[in-house]
Coordinates of C-alpha atoms in Angstrom, one line a residue:
Chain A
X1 CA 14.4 17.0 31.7
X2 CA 15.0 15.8 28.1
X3 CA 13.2 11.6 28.3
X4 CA 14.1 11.2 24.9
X5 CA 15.0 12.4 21.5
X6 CA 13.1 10.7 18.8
X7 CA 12.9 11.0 15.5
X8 CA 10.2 13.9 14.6
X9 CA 9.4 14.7 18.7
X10 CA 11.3 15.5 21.6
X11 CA 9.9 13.7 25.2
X12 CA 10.3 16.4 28.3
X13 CA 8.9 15.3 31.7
X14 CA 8.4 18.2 33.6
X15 CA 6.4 18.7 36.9
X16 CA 2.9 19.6 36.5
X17 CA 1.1 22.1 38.6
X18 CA -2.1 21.6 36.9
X19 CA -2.2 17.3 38.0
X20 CA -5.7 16.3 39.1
X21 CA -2.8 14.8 42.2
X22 CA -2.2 18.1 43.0
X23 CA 1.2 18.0 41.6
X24 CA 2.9 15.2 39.6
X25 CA 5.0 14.7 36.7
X26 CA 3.6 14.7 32.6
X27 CA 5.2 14.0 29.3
X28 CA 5.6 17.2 27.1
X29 CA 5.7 16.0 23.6
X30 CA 7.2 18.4 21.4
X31 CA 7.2 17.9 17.6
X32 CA 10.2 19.8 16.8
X33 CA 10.7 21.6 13.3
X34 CA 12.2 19.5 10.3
X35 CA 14.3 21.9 8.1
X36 CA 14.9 19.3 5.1
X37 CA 11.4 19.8 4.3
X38 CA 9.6 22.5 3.1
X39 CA 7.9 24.8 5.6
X40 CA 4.0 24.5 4.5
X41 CA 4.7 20.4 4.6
X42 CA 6.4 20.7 7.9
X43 CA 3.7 22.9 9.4
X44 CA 1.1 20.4 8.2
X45 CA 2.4 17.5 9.1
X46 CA 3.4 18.5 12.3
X47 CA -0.1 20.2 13.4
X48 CA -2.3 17.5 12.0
X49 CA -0.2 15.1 14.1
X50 CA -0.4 16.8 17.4
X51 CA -3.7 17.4 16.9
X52 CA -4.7 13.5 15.8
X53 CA -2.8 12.2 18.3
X54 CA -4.7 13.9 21.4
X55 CA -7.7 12.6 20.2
X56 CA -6.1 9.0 18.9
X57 CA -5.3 8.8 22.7
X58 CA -8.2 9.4 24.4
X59 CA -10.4 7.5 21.9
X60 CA -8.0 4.4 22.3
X61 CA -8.6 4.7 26.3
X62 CA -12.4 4.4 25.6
X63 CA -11.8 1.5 23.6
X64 CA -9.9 0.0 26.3
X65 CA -6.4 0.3 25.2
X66 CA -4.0 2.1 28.3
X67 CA -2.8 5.3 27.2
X68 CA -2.0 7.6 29.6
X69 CA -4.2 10.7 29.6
X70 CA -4.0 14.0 27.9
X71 CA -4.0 17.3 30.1
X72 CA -3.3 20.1 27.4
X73 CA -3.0 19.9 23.6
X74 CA -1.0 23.0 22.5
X75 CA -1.7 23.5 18.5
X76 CA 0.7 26.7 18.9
X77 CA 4.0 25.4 19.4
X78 CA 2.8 21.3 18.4
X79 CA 3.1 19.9 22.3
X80 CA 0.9 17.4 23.6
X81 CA 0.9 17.4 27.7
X82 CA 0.1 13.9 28.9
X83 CA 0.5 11.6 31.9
X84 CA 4.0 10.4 33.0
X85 CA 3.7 6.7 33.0
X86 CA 6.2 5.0 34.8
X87 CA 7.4 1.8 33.0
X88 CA 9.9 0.2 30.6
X89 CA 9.5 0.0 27.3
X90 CA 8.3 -3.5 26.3
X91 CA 12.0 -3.4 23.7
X92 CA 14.3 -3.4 26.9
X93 CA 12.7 -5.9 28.6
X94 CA 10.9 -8.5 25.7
X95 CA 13.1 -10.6 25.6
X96 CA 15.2 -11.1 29.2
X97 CA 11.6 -12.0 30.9
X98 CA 10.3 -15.0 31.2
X99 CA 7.9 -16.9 28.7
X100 CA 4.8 -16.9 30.2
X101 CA 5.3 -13.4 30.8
X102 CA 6.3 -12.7 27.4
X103 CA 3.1 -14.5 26.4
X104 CA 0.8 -12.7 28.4
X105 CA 2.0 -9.1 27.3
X106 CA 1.5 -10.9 23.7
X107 CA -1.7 -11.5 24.3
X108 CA -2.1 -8.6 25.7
X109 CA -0.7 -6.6 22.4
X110 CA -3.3 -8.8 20.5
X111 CA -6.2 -7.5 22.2
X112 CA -5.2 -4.1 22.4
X113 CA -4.7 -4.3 18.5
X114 CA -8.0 -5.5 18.3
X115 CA -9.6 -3.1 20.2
X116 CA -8.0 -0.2 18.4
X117 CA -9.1 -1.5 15.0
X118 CA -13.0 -2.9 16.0
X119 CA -13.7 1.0 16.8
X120 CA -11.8 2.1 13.7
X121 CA -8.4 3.2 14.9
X122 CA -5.0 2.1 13.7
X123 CA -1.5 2.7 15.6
X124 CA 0.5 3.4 12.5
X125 CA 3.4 2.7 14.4
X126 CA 3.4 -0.6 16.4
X127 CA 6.8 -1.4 18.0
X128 CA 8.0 -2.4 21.0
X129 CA 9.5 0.8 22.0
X130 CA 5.9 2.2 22.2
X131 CA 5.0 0.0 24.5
X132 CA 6.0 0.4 28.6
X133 CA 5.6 -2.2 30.9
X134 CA 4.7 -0.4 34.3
X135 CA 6.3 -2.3 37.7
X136 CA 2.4 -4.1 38.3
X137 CA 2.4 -5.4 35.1
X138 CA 0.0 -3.2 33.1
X139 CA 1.1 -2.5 29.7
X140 CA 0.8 0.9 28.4
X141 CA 0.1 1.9 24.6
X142 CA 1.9 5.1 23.4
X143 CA 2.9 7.6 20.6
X144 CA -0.1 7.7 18.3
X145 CA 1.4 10.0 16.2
X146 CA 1.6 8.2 12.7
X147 CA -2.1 6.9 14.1
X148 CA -5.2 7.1 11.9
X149 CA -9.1 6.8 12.1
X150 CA -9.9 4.2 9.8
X151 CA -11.7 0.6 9.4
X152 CA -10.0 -0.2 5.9
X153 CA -8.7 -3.7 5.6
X154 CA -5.3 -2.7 4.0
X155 CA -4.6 0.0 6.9
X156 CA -5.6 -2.4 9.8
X157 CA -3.1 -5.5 8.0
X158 CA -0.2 -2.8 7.6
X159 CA -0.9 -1.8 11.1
X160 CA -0.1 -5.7 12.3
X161 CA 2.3 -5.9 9.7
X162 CA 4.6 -3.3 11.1
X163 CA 4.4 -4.9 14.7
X164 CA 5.7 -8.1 13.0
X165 CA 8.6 -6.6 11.1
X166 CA 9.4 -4.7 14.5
X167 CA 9.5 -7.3 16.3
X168 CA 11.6 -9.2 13.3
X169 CA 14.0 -6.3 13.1
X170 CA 15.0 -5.9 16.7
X171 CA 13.6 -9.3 18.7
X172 CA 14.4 -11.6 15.7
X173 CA 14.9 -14.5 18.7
X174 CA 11.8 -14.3 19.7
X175 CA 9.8 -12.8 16.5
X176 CA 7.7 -16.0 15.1
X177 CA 6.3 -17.1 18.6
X178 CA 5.2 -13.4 19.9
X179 CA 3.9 -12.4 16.5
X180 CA 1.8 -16.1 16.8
X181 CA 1.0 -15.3 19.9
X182 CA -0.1 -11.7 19.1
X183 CA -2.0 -12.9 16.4
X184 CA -4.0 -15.9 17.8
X185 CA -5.3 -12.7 20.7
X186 CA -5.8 -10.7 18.2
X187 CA -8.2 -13.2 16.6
X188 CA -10.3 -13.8 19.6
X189 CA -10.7 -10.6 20.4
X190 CA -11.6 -8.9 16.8
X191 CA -14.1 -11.9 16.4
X192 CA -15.6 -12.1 13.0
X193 CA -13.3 -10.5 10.4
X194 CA -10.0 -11.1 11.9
X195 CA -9.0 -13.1 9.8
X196 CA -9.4 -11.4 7.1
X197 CA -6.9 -9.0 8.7
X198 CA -4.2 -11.3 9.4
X199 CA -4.2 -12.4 5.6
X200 CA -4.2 -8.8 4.4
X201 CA -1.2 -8.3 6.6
X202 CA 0.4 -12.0 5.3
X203 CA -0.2 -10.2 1.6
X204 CA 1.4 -7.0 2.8
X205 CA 4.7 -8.7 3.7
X206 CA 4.6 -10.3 0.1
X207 CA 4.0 -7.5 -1.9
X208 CA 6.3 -4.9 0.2
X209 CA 9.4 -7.1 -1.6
X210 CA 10.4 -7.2 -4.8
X211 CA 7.6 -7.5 -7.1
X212 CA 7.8 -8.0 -10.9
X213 CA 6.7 -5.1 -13.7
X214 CA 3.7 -7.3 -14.4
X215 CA 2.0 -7.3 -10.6
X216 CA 3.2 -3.6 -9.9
X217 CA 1.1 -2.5 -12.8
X218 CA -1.6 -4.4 -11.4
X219 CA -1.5 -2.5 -8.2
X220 CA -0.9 0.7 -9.8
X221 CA -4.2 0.0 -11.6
X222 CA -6.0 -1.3 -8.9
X223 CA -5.3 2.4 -7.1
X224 CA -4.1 0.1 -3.9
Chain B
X1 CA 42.6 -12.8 -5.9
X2 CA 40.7 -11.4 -8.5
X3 CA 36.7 -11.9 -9.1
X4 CA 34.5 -11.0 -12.4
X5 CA 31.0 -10.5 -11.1
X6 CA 28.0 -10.2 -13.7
X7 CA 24.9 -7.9 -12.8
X8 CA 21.8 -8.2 -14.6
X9 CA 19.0 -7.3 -12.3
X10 CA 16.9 -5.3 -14.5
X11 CA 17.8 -2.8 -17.4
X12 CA 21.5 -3.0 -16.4
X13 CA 23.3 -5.6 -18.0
X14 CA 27.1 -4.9 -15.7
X15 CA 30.2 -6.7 -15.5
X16 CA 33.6 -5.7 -13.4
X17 CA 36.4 -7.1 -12.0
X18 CA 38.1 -6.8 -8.5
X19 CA 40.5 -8.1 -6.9
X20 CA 40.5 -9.1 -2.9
X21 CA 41.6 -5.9 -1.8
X22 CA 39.0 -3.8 -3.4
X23 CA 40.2 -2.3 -6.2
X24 CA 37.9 -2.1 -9.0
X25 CA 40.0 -3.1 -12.1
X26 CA 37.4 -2.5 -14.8
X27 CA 33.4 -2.1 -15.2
X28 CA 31.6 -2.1 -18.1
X29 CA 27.4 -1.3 -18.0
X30 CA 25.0 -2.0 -21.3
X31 CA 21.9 -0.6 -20.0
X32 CA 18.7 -2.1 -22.3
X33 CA 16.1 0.9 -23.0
X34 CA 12.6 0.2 -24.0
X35 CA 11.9 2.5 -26.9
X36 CA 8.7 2.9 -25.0
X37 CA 6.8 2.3 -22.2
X38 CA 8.6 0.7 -19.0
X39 CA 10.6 -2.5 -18.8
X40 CA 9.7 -5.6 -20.2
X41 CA 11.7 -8.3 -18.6
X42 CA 12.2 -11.1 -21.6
X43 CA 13.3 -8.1 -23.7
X44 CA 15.5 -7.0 -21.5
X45 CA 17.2 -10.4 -20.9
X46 CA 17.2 -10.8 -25.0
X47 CA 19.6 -7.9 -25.1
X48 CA 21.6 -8.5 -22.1
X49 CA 21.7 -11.8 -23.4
X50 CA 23.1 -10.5 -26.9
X51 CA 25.8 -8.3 -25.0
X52 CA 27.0 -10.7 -22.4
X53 CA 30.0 -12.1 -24.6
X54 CA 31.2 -9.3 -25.3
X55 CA 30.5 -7.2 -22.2
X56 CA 32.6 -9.5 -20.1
X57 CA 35.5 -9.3 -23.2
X58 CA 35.4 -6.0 -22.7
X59 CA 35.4 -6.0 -18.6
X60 CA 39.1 -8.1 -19.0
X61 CA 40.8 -6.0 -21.3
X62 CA 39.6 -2.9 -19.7
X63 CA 41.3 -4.9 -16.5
X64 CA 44.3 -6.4 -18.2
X65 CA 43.5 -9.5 -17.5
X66 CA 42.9 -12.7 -19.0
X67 CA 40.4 -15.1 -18.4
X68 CA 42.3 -17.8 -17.0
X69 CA 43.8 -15.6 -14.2
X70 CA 40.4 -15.2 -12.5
X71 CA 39.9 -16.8 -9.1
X72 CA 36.4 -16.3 -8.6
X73 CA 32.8 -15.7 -10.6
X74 CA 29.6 -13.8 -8.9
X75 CA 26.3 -13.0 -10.5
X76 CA 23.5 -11.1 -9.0
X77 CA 21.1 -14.0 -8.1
X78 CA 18.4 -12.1 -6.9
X79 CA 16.1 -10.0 -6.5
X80 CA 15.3 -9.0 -9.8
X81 CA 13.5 -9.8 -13.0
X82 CA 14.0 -13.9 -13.4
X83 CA 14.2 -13.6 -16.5
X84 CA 17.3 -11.1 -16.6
X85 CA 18.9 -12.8 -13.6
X86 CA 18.6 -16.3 -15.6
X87 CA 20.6 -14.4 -18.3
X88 CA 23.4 -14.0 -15.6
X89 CA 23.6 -16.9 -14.0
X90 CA 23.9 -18.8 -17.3
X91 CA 27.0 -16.7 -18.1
X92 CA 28.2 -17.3 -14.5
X93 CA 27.9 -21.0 -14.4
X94 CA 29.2 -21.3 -17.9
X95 CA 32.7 -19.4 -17.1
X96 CA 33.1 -21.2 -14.1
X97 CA 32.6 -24.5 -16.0
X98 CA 34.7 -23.4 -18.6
X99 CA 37.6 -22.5 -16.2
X100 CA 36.7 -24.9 -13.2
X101 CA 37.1 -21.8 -10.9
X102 CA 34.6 -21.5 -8.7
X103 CA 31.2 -19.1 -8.8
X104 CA 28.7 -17.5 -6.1
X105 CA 25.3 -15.9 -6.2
X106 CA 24.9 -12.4 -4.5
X107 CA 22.1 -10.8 -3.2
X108 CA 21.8 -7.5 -5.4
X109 CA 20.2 -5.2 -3.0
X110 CA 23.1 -6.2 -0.3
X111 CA 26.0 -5.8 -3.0
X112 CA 24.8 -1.9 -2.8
X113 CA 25.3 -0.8 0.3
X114 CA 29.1 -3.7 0.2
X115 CA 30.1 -1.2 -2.6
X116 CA 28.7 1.3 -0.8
X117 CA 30.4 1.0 2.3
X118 CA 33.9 0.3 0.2
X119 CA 34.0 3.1 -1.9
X120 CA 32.8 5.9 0.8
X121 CA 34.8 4.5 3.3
X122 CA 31.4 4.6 5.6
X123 CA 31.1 1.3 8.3
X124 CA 28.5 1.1 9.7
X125 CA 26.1 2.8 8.0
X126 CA 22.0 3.0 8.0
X127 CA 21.6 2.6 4.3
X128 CA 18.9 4.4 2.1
X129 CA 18.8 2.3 -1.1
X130 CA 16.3 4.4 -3.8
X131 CA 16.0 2.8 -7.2
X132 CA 13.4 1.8 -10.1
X133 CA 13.0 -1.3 -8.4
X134 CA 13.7 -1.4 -4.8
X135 CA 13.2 1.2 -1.9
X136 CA 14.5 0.2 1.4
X137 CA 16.1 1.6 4.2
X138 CA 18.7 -0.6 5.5
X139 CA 21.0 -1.2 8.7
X140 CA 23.5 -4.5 10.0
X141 CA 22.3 -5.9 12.9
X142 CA 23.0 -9.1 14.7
X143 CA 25.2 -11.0 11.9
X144 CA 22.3 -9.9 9.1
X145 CA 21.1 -6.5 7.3
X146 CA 17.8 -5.8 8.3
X147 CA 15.4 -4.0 6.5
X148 CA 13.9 -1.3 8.6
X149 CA 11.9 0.3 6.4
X150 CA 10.7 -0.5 2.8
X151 CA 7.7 0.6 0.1
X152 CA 4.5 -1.5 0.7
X153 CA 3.9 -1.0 -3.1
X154 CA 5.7 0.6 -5.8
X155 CA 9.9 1.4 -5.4
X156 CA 10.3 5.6 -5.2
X157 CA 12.3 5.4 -8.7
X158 CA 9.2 3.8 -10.4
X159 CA 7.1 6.4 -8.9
X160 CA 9.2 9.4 -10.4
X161 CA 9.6 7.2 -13.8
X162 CA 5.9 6.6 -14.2
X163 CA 4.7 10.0 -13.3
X164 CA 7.7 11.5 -15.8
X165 CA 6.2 9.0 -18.3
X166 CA 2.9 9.9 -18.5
X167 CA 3.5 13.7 -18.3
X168 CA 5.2 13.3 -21.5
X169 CA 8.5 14.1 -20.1
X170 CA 11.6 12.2 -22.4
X171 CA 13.5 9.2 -20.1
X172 CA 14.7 8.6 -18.2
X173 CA 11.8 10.4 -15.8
X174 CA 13.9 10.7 -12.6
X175 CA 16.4 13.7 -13.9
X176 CA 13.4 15.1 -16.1
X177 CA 11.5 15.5 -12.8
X178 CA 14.5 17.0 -11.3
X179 CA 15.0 19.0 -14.0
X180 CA 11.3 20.6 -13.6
X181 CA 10.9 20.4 -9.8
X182 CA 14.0 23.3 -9.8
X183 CA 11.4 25.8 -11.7
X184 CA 8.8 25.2 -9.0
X185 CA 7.2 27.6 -7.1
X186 CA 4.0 26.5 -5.5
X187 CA 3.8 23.5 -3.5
X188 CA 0.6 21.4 -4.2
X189 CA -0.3 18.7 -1.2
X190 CA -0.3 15.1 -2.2
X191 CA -0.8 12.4 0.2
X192 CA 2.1 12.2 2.9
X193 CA 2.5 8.4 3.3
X194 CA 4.7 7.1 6.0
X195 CA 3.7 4.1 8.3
X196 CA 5.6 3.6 11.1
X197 CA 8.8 3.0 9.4
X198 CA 7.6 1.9 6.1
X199 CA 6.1 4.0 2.8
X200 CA 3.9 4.3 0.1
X201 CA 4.6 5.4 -3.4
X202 CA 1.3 4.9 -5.3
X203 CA -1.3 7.2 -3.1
X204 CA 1.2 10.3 -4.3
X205 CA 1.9 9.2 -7.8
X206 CA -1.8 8.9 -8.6
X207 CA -3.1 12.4 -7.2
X208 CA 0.1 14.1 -9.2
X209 CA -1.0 11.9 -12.1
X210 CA -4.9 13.4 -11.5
X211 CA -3.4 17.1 -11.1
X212 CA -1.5 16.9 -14.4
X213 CA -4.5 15.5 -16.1
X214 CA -6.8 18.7 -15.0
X215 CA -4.0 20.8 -16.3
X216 CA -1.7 21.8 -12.8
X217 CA 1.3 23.6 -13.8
X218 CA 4.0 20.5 -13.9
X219 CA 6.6 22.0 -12.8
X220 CA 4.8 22.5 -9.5
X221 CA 3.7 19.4 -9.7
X222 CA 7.3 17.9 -10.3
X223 CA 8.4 20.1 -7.1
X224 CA 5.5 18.7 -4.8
X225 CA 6.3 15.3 -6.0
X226 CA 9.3 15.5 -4.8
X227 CA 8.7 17.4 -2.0
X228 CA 6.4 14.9 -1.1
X229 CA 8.4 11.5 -1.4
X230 CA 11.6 12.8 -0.8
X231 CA 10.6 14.1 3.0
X232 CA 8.8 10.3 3.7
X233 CA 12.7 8.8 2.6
X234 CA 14.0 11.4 4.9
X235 CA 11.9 10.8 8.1
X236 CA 11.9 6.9 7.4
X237 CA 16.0 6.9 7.3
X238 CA 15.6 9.8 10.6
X239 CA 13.7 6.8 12.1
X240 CA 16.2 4.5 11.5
X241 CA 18.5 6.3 12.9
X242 CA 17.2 7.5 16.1
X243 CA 16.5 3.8 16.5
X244 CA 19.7 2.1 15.9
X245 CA 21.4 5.1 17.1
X246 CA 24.0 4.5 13.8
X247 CA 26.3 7.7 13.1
X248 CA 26.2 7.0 9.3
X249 CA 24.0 7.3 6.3
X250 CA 24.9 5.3 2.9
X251 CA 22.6 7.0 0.0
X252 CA 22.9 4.8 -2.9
X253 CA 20.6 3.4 -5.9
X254 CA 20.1 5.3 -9.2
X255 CA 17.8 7.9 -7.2
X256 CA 20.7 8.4 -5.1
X257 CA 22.0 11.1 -7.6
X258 CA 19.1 13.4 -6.9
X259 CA 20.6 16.9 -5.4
X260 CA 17.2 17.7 -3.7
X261 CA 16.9 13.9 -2.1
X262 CA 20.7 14.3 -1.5
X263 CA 20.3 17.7 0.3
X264 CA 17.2 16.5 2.2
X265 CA 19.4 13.6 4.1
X266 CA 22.4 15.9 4.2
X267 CA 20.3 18.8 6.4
X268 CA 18.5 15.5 8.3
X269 CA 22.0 14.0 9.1
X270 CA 23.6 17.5 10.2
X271 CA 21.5 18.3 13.2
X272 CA 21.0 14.5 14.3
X273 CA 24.9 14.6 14.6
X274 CA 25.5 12.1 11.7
X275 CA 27.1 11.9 8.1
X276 CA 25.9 11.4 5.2
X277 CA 28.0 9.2 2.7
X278 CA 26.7 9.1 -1.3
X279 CA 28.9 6.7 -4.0
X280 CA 30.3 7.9 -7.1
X281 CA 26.9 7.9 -9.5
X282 CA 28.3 4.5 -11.6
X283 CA 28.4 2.8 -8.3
X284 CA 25.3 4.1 -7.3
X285 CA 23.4 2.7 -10.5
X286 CA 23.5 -1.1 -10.9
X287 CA 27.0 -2.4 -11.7
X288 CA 28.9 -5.7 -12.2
X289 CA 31.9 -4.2 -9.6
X290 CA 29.3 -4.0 -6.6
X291 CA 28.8 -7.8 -7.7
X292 CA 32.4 -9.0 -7.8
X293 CA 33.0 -7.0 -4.4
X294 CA 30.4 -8.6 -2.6
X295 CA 31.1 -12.1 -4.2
X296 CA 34.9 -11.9 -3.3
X297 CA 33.7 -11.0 0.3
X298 CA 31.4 -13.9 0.6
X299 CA 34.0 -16.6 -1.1
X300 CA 36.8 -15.3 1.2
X301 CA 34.4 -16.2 3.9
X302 CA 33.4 -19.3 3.5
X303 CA 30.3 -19.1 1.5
X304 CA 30.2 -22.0 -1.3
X305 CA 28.2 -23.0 -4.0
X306 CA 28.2 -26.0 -6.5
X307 CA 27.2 -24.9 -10.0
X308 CA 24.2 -26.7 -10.2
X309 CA 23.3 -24.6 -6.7
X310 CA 24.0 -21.6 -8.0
X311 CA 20.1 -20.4 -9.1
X312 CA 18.5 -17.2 -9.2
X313 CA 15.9 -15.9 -6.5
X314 CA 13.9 -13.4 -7.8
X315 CA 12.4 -12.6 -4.6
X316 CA 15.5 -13.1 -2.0
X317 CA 15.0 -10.7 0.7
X318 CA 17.6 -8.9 2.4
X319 CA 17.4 -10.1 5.8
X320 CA 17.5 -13.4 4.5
X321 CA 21.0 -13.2 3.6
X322 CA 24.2 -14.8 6.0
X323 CA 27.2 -12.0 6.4
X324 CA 30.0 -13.8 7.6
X325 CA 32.1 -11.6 6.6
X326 CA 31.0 -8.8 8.7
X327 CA 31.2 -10.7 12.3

């Protein structure tokens, strides 16, 4: 059954036969050909992100972020068998619960953030559609897929960066005080350098808009 | 009711009248080129300044019209070079002195996809805006347009212009690099940066810079540059999409005339079910009609300004902007 259609993968659940349960349901991710791009970029891009993805899962698990858990990785045909997790995605549901909810599943995010970047990963792609809320209350962390391993300031502030202008773009009502709320988490739980990180990401939003001859040619020197 | 809006930006210096129920009566473009290197901004405003006069003389008799039957003045406030948009604005505030008729600031970036959507007919489109000085990717939700996407350093058009520039190639760099990338043949990999729904120009530009410096063949290198930057638009806009679930692309900015970029977007909208909708190239470039357009929309809405309000922003964002005219 076809979950969803996004925009470079196509979500099947299907039943598994191979479930540690005996039998269950997974998640086939299927990262379907692009034809506006050229075949060897299409190839690449599509294997090394199957590929990264598996592993950004199950390192983001040991770094206690909830992911649900990889069964097969399939390199041939770019699908990425994983657990069915039963939940919403945090987008539907943000903003109709309640604010003490909605500021514990902020926190929540912040930490999670923080865990990913103190062992060196990065999302790439922090929105709330990526997140599912499960019926108890856990929160689960998905599609790694524009994920990275890195420890670099600038990727770990573009990282938070993207959660605020997601949450800008779709939960503008509610954007300021979960991005606070994110970020103040994030802080405790990152510890010593965090705030370095949530400045990088306050110069990231600056220098993404219009910037004059003079600073771009700064950057451009810079190699940034 | 007719409006005379003034752009001046950047390079384009553009001034064009239209009337209330979008007809473009005249525009007229003096674009300022450097005789080397890339922009500099007080030069630019010294010769839009020089050209204003007789720009926006040229704009009413290309209309028929004369200066006292205008209803309405717009300028391109922002975001730009300050000095440029300073040039503007003066002219704006002086006609509308000299007439008492009154005069609104519009946000440049949002008079593209107005003229956009006016001219291709499109409504509701996700917008791709590619120039030398912006890149974003955006869509009209919730009474504003929000940015979805956007470069985190240098615009796509500044990219291809640099890289042309240093490579020798004669401006402007964006068609040269067109030109080139057609006798490709080899595709050479240079960093593919997309995050989440946001992109990265410099990484790219750099390594193609590096590769024409140790002597790669340039018209591969032209084709992989494109290649490259074109597909990140592509699957940015695709992302878009798939997440406001719009049925329309708008391609517009001067990159917008690339066939390759156009051709990506046009195979990307076909199997996601949607269409792709591309202005006439003058519309697509910076131009004073896109101004008067979106001024007349925001007057006939409500949206006021005293003439000692009316002031440039050379950083004014897109989401920051009200749309009455669009609830």
């Amino acid at each position: 059954m076809l979950l969803k259609r996004g925009a470079e993968a196509e979500l099947h659940v299907e039943d598994f036969t191979l479930h540690p349960l005996g039998k269950g349901k997974v998640v086939v991710k299927h990262r379907v050909p692009k034809r506006y791009r050229i075949r060897e970029l299409d190839l690449s891009l599509r294997e090394a992100r199957t590929s990264l993805e598996a592993r950004l899962l199950s390192d983001a698990k040991r770094a206690g972020v909830l992911t649900p858990p990889v069964y097969e990785v399939d390199r041939e045909n770019m699908r990425v068998v994983m657990e069915y997790v039963e939940g919403r995605p945090l987008k539907e549901v943000l903003e109709e619960m309640g604010r003490e909810e909605r500021r514990r599943v902020c926190r929540e995010i912040g930490r999670y953030v923080a865990r990913l970047h103190r062992k060196g990963l990065v999302h790439g792609d922090l929105t709330t559609s990526n997140l599912l809320l499960t019926p108890g209350g856990d929160l689960y962390l998905v599609d790694f897929g524009l994920g990275e391993y890195t420890s670099s300031l600038e990727a770990r502030g573009v990282d938070l960066h993207l959660l605020r202008r997601a949450l800008q773009s779709v939960h503008f009502r509610i954007a300021e005080e979960a991005y606070r709320e994110i970020c103040s988490a994030y802080l405790r739980e990152f510890g010593k350098g965090g705030r370095e990180v949530l400045a990088r990401a306050e110069e990231i939003a600056r220098r993404g808009r219009y910037i004059g001859r003079e600073e771009r040619g700064a950057l451009l020197r810079d190699g940034k | 009711m007719l409006c005379l809006g003034l752009e001046g930006t950047a390079h384009t210096l553009g001034v064009g009248v239209v009337d209330s129920e979008g007809r473009i009566l005249s525009h007229v473009s003096r674009v300022y080129r450097p005789e080397k290197g890339g922009i500099h901004p007080r030069e630019a405003a010294r010769s839009h300044a020089s050209q204003v006069k007789a720009a926006v003389k040229e704009a009413l008799e290309r209309a028929g019209v004369d200066l006292r039957d205008l209803d309405l003045f717009s300028f391109s406030a922002g975001p730009g070079l300050g000095p440029c948009l300073r040039v503007v604005a003066t002219a704006a505030r002086a006609l509308s002195v000299l007439t008492g008729k009154p005069l609104v600031g519009v946000n440049h970036c949002i008079a593209h996809v107005e003229i956009g959507r006016l001219l291709t007919g499109a409504v509701d489109p996700v917008t791709l805006y590619v120039s030398g000085g912006n890149t974003q990717v955006i869509a009209f939700e919730e009474g504003r347009y929000r940015v979805f996407g956007e470069t985190l350093d240098i615009p796509v058009g500044n990219c291809l212009d640099v890289f042309a520039r240093e490579a020798g190639l004669s401006p402007p760099g964006g068609p040269g690099v067109e030109r080139l990338a057609r006798q490709g043949r080899r595709y050479l990999a240079l960093p593919y940066v997309v995050k989440g729904m946001d992109l990265s120009f410099s990484g790219p530009l750099t390594e193609a810079l590096r590769r024409h410096r140790e002597g790669e063949d340039l018209r591969d290198l032209c084709f992989s540059l494109q290649e490259t930057v074109f597909a990140a638009l592509t699957e940015v806009t695709e992302r878009a999409v798939a997440h406001t679930e719009k049925k329309e692309v708008l391609l517009t900015g001067g990159v917008a005339s690339n066939l390759r970029l156009r051709e990506m977007l046009e195979e990307m909208c076909r199997a996601r079910g949607a269409s792709l909708f591309v202005p006439p190239p003058e519309f697509c470039a910076d131009n004073g009609a896109m101004i008067g357009w979106t001024g007349l929309l925001a007057h006939l809405h409500g949206v006021r300004q005293r003439v000692e309000e009316a002031v440039v922003r050379q950083r004014w964002r897109t989401d920051e902007v009200d749309i009455p005219w669009r609830r």
